Structure formats: structure tokens, C-alpha cells
PDB file of C-alpha atoms and ligand atoms in Angstrom:
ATOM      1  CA  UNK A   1      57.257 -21.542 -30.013  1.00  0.00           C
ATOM      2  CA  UNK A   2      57.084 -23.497 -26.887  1.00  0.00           C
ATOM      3  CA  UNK A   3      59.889 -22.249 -24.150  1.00  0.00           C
ATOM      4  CA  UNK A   4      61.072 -24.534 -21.257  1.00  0.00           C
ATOM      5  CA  UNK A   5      59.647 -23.860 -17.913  1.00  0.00           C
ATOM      6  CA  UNK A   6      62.471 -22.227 -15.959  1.00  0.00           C
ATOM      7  CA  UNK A   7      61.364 -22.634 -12.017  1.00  0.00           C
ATOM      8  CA  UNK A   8      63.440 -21.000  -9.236  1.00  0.00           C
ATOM      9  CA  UNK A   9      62.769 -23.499  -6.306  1.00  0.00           C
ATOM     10  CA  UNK A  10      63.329 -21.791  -2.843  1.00  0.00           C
ATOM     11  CA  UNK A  11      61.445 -24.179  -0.176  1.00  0.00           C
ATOM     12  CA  UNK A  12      58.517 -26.687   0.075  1.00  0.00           C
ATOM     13  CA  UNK A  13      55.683 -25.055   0.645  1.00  0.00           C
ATOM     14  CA  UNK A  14      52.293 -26.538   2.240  1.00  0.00           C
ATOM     15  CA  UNK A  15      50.893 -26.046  -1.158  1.00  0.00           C
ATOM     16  CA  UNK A  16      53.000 -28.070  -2.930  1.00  0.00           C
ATOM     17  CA  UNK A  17      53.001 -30.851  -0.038  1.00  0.00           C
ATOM     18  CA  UNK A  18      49.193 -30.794  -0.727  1.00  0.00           C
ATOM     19  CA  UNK A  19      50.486 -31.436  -4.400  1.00  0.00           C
ATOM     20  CA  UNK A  20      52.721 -34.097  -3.786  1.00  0.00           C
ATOM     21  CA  UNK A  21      50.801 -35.858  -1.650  1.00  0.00           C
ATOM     22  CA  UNK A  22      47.673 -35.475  -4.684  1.00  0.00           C
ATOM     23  CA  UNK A  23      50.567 -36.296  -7.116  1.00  0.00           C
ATOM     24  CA  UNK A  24      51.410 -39.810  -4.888  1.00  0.00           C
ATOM     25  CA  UNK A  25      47.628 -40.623  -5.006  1.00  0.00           C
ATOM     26  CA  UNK A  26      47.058 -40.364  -8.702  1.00  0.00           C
ATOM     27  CA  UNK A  27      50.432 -42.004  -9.021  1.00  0.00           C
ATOM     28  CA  UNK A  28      48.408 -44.986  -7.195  1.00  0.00           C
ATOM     29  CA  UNK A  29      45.662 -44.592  -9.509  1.00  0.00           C
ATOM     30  CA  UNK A  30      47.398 -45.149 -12.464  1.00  0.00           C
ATOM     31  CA  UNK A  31      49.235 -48.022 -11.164  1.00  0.00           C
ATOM     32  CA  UNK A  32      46.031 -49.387 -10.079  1.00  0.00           C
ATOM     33  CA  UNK A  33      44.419 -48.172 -13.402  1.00  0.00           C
ATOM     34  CA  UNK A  34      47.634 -49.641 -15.435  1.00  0.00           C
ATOM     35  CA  UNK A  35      47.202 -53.254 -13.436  1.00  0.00           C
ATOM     36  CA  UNK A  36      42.988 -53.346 -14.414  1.00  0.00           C
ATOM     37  CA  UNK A  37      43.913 -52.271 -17.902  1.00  0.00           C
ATOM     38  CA  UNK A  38      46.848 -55.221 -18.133  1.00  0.00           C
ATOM     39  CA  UNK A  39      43.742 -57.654 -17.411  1.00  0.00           C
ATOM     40  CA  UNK A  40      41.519 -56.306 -19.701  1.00  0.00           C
ATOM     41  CA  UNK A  41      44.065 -55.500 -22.769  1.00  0.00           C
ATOM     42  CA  UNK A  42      47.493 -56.899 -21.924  1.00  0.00           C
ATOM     43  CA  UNK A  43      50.362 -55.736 -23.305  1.00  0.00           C
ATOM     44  CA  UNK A  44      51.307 -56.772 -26.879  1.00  0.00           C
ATOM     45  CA  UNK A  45      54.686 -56.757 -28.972  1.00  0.00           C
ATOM     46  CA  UNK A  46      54.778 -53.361 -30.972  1.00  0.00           C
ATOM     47  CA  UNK A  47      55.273 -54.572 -34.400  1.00  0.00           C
ATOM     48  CA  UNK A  48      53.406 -58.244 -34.045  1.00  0.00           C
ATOM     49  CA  UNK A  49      50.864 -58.171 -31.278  1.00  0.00           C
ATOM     50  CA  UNK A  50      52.755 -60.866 -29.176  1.00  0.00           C
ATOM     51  CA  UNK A  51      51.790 -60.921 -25.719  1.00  0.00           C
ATOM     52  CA  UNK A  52      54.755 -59.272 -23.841  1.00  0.00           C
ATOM     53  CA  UNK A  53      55.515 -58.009 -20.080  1.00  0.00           C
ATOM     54  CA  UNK A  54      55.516 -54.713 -20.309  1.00  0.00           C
ATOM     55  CA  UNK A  55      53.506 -52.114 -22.536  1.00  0.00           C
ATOM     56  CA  UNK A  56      55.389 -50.312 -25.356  1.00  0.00           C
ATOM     57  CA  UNK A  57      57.958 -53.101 -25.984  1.00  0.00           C
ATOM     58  CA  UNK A  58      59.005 -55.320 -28.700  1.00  0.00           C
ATOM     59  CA  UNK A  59      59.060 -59.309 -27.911  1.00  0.00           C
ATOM     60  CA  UNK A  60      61.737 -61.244 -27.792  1.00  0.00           C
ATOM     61  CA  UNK A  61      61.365 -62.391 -31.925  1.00  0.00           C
ATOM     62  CA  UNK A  62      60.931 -58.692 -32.963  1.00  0.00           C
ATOM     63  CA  UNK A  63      64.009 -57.353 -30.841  1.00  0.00           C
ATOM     64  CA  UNK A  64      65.765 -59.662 -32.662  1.00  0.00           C
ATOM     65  CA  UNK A  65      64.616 -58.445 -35.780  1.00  0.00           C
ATOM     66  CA  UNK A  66      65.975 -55.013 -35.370  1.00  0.00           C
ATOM     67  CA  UNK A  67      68.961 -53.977 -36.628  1.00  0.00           C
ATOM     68  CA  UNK A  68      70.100 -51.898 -34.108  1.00  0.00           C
ATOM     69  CA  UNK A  69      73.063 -49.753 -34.823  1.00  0.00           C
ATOM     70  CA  UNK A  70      76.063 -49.406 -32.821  1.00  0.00           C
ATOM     71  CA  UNK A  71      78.986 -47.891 -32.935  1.00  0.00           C
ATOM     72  CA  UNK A  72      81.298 -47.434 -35.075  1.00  0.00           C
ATOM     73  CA  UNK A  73      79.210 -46.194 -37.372  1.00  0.00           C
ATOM     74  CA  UNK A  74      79.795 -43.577 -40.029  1.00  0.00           C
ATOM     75  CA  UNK A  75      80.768 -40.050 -38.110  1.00  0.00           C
ATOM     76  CA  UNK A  76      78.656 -38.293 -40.637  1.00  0.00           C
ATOM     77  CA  UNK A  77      75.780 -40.112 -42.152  1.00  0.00           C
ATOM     78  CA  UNK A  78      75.455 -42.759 -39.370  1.00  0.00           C
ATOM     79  CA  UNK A  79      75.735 -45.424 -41.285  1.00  0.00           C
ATOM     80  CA  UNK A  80      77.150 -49.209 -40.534  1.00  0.00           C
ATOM     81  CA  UNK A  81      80.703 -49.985 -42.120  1.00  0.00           C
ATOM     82  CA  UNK A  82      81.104 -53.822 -43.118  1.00  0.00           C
ATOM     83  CA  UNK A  83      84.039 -53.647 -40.998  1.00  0.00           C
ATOM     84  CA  UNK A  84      85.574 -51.570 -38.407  1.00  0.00           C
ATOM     85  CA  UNK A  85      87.305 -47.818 -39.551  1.00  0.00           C
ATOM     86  CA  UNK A  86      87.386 -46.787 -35.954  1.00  0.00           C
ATOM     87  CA  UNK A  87      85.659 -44.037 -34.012  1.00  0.00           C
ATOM     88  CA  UNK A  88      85.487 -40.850 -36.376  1.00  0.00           C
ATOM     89  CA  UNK A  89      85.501 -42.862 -39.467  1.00  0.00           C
ATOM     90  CA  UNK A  90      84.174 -41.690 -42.553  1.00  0.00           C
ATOM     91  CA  UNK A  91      82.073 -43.720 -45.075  1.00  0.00           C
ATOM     92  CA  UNK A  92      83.535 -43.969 -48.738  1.00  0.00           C
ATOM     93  CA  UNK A  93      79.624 -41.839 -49.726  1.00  0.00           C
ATOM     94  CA  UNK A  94      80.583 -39.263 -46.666  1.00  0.00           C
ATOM     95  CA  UNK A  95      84.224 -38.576 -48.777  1.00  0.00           C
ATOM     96  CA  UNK A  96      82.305 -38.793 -52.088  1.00  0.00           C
ATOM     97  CA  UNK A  97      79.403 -36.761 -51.601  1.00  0.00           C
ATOM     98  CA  UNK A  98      79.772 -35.018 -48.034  1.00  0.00           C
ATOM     99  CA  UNK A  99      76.330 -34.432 -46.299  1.00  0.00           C
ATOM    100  CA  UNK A 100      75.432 -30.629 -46.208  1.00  0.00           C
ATOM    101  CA  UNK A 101      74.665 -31.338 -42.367  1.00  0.00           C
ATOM    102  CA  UNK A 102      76.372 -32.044 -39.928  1.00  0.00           C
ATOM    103  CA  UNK A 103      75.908 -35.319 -38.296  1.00  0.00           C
ATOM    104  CA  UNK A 104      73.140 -38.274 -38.622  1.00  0.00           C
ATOM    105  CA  UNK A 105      72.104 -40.563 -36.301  1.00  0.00           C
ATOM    106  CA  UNK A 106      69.497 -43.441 -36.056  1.00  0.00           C
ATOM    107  CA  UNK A 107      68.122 -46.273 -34.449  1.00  0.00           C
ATOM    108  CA  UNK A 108      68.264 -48.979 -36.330  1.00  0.00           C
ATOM    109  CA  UNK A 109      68.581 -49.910 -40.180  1.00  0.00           C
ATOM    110  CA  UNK A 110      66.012 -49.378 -42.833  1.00  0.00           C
ATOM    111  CA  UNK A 111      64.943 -53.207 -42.908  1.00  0.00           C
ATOM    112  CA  UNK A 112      63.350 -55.731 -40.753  1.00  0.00           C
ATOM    113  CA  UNK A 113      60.727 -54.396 -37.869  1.00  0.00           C
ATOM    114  CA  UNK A 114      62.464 -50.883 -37.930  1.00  0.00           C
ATOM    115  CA  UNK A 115      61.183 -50.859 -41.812  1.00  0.00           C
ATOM    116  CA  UNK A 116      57.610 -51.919 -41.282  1.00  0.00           C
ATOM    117  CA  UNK A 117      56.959 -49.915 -37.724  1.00  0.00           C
ATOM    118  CA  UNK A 118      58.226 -47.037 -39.741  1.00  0.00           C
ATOM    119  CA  UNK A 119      55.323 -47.966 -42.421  1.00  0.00           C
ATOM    120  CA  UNK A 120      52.876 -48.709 -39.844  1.00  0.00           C
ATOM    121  CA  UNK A 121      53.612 -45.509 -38.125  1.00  0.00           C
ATOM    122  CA  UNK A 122      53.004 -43.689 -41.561  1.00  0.00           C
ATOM    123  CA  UNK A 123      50.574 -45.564 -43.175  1.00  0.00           C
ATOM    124  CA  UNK A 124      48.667 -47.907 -40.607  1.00  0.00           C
ATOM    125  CA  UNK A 125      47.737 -45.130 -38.425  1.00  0.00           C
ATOM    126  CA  UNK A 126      49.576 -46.234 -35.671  1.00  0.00           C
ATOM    127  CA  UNK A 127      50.185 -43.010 -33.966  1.00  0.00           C
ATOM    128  CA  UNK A 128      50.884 -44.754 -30.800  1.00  0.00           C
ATOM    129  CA  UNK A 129      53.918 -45.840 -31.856  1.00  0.00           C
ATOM    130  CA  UNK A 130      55.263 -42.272 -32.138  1.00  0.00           C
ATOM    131  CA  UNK A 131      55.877 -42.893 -28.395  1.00  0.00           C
ATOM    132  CA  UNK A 132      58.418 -45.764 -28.151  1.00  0.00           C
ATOM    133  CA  UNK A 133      60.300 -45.041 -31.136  1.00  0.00           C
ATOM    134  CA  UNK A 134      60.302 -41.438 -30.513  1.00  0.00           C
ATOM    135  CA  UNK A 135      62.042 -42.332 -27.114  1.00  0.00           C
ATOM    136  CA  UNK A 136      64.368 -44.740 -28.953  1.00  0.00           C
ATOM    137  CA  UNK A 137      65.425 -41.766 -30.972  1.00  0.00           C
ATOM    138  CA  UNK A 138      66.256 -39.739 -28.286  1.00  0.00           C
ATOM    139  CA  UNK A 139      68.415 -41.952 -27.007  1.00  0.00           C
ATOM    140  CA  UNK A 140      70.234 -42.780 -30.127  1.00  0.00           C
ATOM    141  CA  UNK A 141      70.699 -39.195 -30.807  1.00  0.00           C
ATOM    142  CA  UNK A 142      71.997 -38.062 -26.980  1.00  0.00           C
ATOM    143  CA  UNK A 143      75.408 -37.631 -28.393  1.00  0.00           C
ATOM    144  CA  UNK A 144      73.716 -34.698 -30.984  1.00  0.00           C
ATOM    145  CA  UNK A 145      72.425 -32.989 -27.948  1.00  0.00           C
ATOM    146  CA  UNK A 146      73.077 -29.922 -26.397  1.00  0.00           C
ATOM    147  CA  UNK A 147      71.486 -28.036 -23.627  1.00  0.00           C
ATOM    148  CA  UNK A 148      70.062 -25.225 -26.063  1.00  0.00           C
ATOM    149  CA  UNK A 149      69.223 -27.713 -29.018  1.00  0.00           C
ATOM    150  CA  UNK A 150      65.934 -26.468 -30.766  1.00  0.00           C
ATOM    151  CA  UNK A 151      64.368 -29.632 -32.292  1.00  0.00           C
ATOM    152  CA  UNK A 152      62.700 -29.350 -35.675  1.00  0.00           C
ATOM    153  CA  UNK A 153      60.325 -31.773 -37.701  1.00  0.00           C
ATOM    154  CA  UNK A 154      60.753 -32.339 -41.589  1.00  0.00           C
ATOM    155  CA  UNK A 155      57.417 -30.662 -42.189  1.00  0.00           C
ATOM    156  CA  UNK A 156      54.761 -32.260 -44.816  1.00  0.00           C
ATOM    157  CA  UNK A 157      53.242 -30.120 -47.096  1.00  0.00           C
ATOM    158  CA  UNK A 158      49.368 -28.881 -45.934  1.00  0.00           C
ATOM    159  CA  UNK A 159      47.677 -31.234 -48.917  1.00  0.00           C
ATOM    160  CA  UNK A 160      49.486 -34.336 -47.304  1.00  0.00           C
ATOM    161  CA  UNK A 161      48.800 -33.009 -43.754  1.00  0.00           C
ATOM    162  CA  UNK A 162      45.526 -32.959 -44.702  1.00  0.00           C
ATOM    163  CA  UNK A 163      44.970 -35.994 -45.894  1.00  0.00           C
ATOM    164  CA  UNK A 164      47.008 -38.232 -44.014  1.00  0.00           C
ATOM    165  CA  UNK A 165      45.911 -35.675 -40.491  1.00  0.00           C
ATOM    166  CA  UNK A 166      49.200 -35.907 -39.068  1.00  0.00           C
ATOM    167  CA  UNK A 167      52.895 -35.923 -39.487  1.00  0.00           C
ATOM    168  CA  UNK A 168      54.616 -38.915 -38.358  1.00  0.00           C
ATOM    169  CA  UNK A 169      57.782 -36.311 -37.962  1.00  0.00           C
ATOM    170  CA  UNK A 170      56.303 -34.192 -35.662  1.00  0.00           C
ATOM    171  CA  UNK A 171      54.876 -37.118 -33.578  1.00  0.00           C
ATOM    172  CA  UNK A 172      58.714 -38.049 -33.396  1.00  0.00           C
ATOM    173  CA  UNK A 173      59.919 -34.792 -32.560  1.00  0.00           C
ATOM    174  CA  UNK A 174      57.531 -34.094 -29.984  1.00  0.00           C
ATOM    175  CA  UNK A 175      58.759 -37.237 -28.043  1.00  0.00           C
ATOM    176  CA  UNK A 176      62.493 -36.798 -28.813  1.00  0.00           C
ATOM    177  CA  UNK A 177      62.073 -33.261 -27.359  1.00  0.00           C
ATOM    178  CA  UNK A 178      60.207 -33.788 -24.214  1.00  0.00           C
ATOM    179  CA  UNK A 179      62.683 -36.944 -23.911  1.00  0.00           C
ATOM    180  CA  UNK A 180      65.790 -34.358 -23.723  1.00  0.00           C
ATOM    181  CA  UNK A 181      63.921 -31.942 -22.427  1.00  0.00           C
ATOM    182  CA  UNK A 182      64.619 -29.208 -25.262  1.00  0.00           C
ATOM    183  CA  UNK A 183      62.954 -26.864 -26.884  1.00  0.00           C
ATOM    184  CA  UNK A 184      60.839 -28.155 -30.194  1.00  0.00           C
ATOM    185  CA  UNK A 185      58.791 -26.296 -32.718  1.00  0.00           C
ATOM    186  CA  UNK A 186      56.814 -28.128 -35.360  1.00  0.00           C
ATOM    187  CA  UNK A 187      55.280 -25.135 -36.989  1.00  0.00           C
ATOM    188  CA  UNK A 188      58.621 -23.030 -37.862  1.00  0.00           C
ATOM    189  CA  UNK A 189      60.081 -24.836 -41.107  1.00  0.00           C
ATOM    190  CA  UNK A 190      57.073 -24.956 -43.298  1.00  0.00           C
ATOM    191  CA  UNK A 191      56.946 -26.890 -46.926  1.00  0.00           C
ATOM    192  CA  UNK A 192      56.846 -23.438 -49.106  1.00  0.00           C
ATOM    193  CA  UNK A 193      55.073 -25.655 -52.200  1.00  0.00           C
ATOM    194  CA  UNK A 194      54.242 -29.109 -52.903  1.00  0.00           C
ATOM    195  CA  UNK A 195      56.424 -31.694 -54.342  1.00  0.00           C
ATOM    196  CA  UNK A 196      56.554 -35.231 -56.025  1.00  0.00           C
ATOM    197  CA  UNK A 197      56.737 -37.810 -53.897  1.00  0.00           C
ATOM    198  CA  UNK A 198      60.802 -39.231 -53.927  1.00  0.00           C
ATOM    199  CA  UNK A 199      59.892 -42.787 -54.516  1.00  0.00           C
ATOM    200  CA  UNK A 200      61.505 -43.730 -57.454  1.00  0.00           C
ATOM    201  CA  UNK A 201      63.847 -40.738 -58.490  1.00  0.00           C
ATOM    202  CA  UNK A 202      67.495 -41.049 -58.799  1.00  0.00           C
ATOM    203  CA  UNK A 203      69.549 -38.885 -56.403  1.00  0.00           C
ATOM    204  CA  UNK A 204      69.575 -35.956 -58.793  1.00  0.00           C
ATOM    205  CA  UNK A 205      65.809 -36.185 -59.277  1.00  0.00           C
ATOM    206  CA  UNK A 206      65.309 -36.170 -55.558  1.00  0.00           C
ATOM    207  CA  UNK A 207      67.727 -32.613 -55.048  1.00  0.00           C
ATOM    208  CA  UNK A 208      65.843 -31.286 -57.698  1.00  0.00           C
ATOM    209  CA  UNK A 209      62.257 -32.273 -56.664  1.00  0.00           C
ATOM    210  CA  UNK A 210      63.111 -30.953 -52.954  1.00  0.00           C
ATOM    211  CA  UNK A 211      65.038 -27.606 -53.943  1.00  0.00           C
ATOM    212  CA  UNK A 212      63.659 -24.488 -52.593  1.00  0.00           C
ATOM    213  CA  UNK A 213      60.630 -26.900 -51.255  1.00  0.00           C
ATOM    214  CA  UNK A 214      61.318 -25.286 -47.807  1.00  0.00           C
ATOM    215  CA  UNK A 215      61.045 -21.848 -45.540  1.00  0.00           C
ATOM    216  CA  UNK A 216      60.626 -20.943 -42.528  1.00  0.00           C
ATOM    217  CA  UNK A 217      57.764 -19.233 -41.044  1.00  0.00           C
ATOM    218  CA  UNK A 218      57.368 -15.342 -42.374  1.00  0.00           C
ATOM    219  CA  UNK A 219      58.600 -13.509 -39.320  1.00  0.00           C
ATOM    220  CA  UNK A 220      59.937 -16.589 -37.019  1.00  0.00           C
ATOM    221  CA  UNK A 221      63.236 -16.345 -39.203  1.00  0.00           C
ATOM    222  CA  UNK A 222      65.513 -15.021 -36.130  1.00  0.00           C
ATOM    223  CA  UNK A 223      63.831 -17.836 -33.889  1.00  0.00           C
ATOM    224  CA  UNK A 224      67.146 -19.973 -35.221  1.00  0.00           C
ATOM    225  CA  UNK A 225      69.506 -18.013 -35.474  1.00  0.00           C
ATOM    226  CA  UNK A 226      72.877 -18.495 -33.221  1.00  0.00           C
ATOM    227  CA  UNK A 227      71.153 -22.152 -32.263  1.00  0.00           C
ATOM    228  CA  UNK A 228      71.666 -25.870 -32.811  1.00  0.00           C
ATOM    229  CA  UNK A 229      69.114 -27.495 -35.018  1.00  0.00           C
ATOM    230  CA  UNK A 230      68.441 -31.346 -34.376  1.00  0.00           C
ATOM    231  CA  UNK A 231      65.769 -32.244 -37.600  1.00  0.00           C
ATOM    232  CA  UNK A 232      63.559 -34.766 -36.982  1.00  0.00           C
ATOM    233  CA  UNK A 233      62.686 -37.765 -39.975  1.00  0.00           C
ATOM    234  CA  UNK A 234      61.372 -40.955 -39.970  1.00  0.00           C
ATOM    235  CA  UNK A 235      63.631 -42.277 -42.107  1.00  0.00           C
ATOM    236  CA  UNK A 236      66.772 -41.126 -43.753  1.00  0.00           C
ATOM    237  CA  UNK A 237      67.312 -42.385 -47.313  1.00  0.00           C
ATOM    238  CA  UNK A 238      69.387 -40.308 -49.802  1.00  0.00           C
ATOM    239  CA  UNK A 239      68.970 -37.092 -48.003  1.00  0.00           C
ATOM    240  CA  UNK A 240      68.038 -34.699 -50.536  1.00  0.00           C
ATOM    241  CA  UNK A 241      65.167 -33.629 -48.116  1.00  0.00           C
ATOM    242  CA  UNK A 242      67.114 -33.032 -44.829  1.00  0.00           C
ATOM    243  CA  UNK A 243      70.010 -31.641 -46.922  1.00  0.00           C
ATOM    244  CA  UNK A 244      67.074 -28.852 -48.351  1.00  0.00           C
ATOM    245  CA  UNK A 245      65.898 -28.299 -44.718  1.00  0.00           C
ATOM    246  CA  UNK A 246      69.474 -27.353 -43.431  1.00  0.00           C
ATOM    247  CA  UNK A 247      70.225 -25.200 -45.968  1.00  0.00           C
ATOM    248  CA  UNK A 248      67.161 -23.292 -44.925  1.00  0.00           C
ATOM    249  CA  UNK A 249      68.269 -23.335 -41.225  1.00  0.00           C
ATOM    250  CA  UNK A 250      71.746 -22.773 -41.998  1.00  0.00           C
ATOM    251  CA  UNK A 251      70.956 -19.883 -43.899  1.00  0.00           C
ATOM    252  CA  UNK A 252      68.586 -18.307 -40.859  1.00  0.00           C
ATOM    253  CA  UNK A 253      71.745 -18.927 -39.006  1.00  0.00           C
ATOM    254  CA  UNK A 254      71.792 -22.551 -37.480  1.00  0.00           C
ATOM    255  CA  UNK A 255      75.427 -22.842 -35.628  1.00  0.00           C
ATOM    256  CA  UNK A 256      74.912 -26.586 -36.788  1.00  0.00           C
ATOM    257  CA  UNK A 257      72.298 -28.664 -38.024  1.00  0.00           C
ATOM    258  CA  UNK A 258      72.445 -31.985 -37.045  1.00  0.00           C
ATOM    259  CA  UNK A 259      69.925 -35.330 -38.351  1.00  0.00           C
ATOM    260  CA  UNK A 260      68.108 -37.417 -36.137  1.00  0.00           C
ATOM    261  CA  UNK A 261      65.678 -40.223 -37.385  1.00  0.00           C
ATOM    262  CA  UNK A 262      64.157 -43.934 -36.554  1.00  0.00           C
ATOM    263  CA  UNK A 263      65.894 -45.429 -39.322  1.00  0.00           C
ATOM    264  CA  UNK A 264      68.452 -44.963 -42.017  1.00  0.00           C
ATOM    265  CA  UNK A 265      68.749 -46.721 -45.469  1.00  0.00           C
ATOM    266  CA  UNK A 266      71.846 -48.407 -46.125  1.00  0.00           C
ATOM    267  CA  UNK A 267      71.233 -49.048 -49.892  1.00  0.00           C
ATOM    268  CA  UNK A 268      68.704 -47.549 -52.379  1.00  0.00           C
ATOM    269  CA  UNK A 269      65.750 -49.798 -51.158  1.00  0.00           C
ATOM    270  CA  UNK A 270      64.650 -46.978 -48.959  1.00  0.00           C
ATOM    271  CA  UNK A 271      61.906 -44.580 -49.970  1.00  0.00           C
ATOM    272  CA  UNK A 272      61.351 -40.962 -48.988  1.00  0.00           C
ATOM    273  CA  UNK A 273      57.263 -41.432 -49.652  1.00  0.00           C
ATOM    274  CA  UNK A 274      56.114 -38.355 -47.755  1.00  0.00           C
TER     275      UNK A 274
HETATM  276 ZN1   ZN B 301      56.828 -59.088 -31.822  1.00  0.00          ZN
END
């Protein structure tokens, strides 16, 4: 598990004066590197490959396209109301079915550009994208953050690790972390067997295709215990996999166990395709 640097800082030293001024050089150098790149390859829109101003940006069209979410939003699942229930309002779903954890927040809505970076992200091997939506996330989710917040990814089983050679969660967590500056471990909730993919099940297929799908690493049990969990998705659909995690991490002892993800579904058009 990776721990945060803790640094007592007395005075400057010479040493680190030597740094600084080495850290101010290769500052220069990449802004110097950064201008001679922008001639060669300049910057292009995220999702279309518009030429924009500045690298890791949408253009104008595909800001547009986004739909952002704002406040007020559900207070548990994060979700848009057609009209305004005030701050602390819950949907009619979070009275119906209340979410085993304890908050969700996201970027935008399942649809649009949020929908098909999410898909390129998965699919189209755009890791780079990790990056800016990762630091998108972290600032939609600053209101689930706490100083001693341990960030966790929705792990993908081995087989799929394998074959797809990354996890688009972990990507996101790794950003979101290093963004808040907390604590993240990728390698503690672990997939304990494989599952169907969620595409296409009903609600009660989904709980039952993700039940005891998760643990945590033999001997890192303790490693949550008396902490707050933020879990890391891409997207948030029906929730029957985030709803599994927690109750792993709850169980371990998670004081709370909160969602964070890129985008949420607001009807059933959203797939869990891990
Ligand atoms: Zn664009």
C-alpha cells in the first residue's frame, strides 16, 4: 500500500536551493519542450480531435455535449431530479431501493461525450484519457473527501486484466488520488472469481451475478478498517457492483464507503460491461 510522504520542513538548505534552482530549469525545459511539441502535434479536442488551445481539453462543441451535473442532485445516488427537491433531496429510487453506500457522485451523465470517452477509455485504448477525466472526478467528488480517505478501484477480474492489460478503474483512481492527495491502493479489493458480464441482466440478475464476486487481499483485511473508502468506477449504472464492493469494505470495517465515478446512468441504457 502506498503511504503519503510526511516531510518535517525545518529550513532551506543549499541542497535543496541546488534543487530548486534544477527544478526551475527543467520547469523551462518542459515549457520549451511543451511549445516544440504544440508545433509538431498541437493540441486536439479529447473526444473529437478538434484543434483546441490547450492540451487535455474538450472544444467548445464537445463541452457542450457534456452533461455536466450540478447540484441539486440526488444526496445519495447523485443523480439529476427533473426539477428542484432542494439540497439533501432524495430520489424516488434512493426511498425505494436505498443504496448500500453511502453517497455517489459523478461528472457528468451517462450520454453524449461523457458516454463515448467512457467507451473510448475502455475499449479504444485511450489510456490517456485516464488523466483529464480522472482529474474531473476528483473534483466532482471533493465534497466525499476527507483527509484520511483511502481510495479504492472496482477491480477487474485477472482474465479481463489480462486481456484488456489494464483497468480503466485503476487508471481513474490513480489520478483522483494523487489529485486529493490521498492514499490509494489498487491491489487490496481483488475480484475473488469471475463473473458474467452485466450487460443485459435485470437488476436482480446483476446482484446475483456480482454476489460474493469480491475480497480483499488475504492478510491486507485490517488495511480498512476504522477508514473512509472512496470506490472508484467508470460508470455507475444499477449498482449491483459497487453495492458488492462496500459490503466487502464495510464488513473489514469501512467507517463509510462512499462512490465516485466519470459518469452515472440515469435510465437503464447504461451498461456495466467490465
Ligand atoms: Zn471536440
Amino acid at each position: 500500500m502506498m503511504g503519503k510522504a510526511v516531510m518535517a520542513r525545518t529550513s532551506i538548505s543549499g541542497f535543496e536551493k541546488v534543487q530548486f534552482r534544477a527544478g526551475m530549469l527543467s520547469l523551462a525545459g518542459k515549457v520549451a519542450g511543451r511549445a516544440m511539441l504544440d508545433l509538431v502535434l498541437p493540441p486536439r479536442c479529447l473526444a473529437c480531435q478538434a484543434r483546441v488551445a490547450t492540451p487535455g481539453n474538450l472544444c467548445g462543441r464537445c463541452w457542450q455535449g457534456m452533461a455536466y451535473l450540478a447540484a441539486p442532485v440526488c444526496a445519495r445516488y447523485g443523480t439529476p431530479f427533473s426539477h428542484d427537491l432542494g439540497e439533501g433531496g432524495l430520489s424516488a429510487r434512493a426511498i425505494m431501493d436505498p443504496p448500500v453506500f453511502d453517497k455517489a457522485s459523478a461528472v457528468a451523465t451517462y450520454q453524449g461525450i461523457a458516454r463515448s470517452l467512457v467507451l473510448s477509455l475502455k475499449f479504444n485504448r485511450r489510456r490517456d484519457l485516464a488523466e483529464p477525466m480522472g482529474s474531473w472526478m476528483a473534483q466532482a467528488g471533493r465534497e466525499l473527501i476527507m483527509p484520511e480517505t483511502l481510495v479504492i478501484p472496482v477491480p477487474l477480474h485477472r482474465f479481463r486484466l489480462w486481456q484488456r492489460r489494464f483497468n480503466q478503474s485503476a487508471d481513474l483512481a490513480r489520478v483522483v488520488a494523487r489529485e486529493a492527495g490521498l492514499d490509494w491502493d489498487p491491489m487490496l479489493l481483488q475480484r475473488a472469481r469471475r463473473t458474467r458480464q452485466q450487460v443485459g441482466l435485470d437488476s436482480s440478475a446483476r446482484q446475483t451475478n456480482v454476489r460474493g464476486a469480491f475480497k480483499l487481499r488475504n492478510g491486507w483485511e485490517n488495511q480498512v478498517h476504522g477508514r473512509p473508502v472512496l470506490l472508484i468506477d467508470d460508470v455507475l449504472t444499477t449498482g449491483s457492483t459497487v453495492a458488492a464492493c462496500t459490503k466487502v469494505l464495510r464488513k473489514a470495517g469501512a467507517v463509510s464507503v462512499d462512490v465516485l465515478t466519470f459518469a452515472v446512468a440515469v435510465n437503464e441504457d447504461g451498461h456495466e460491461d467490465r
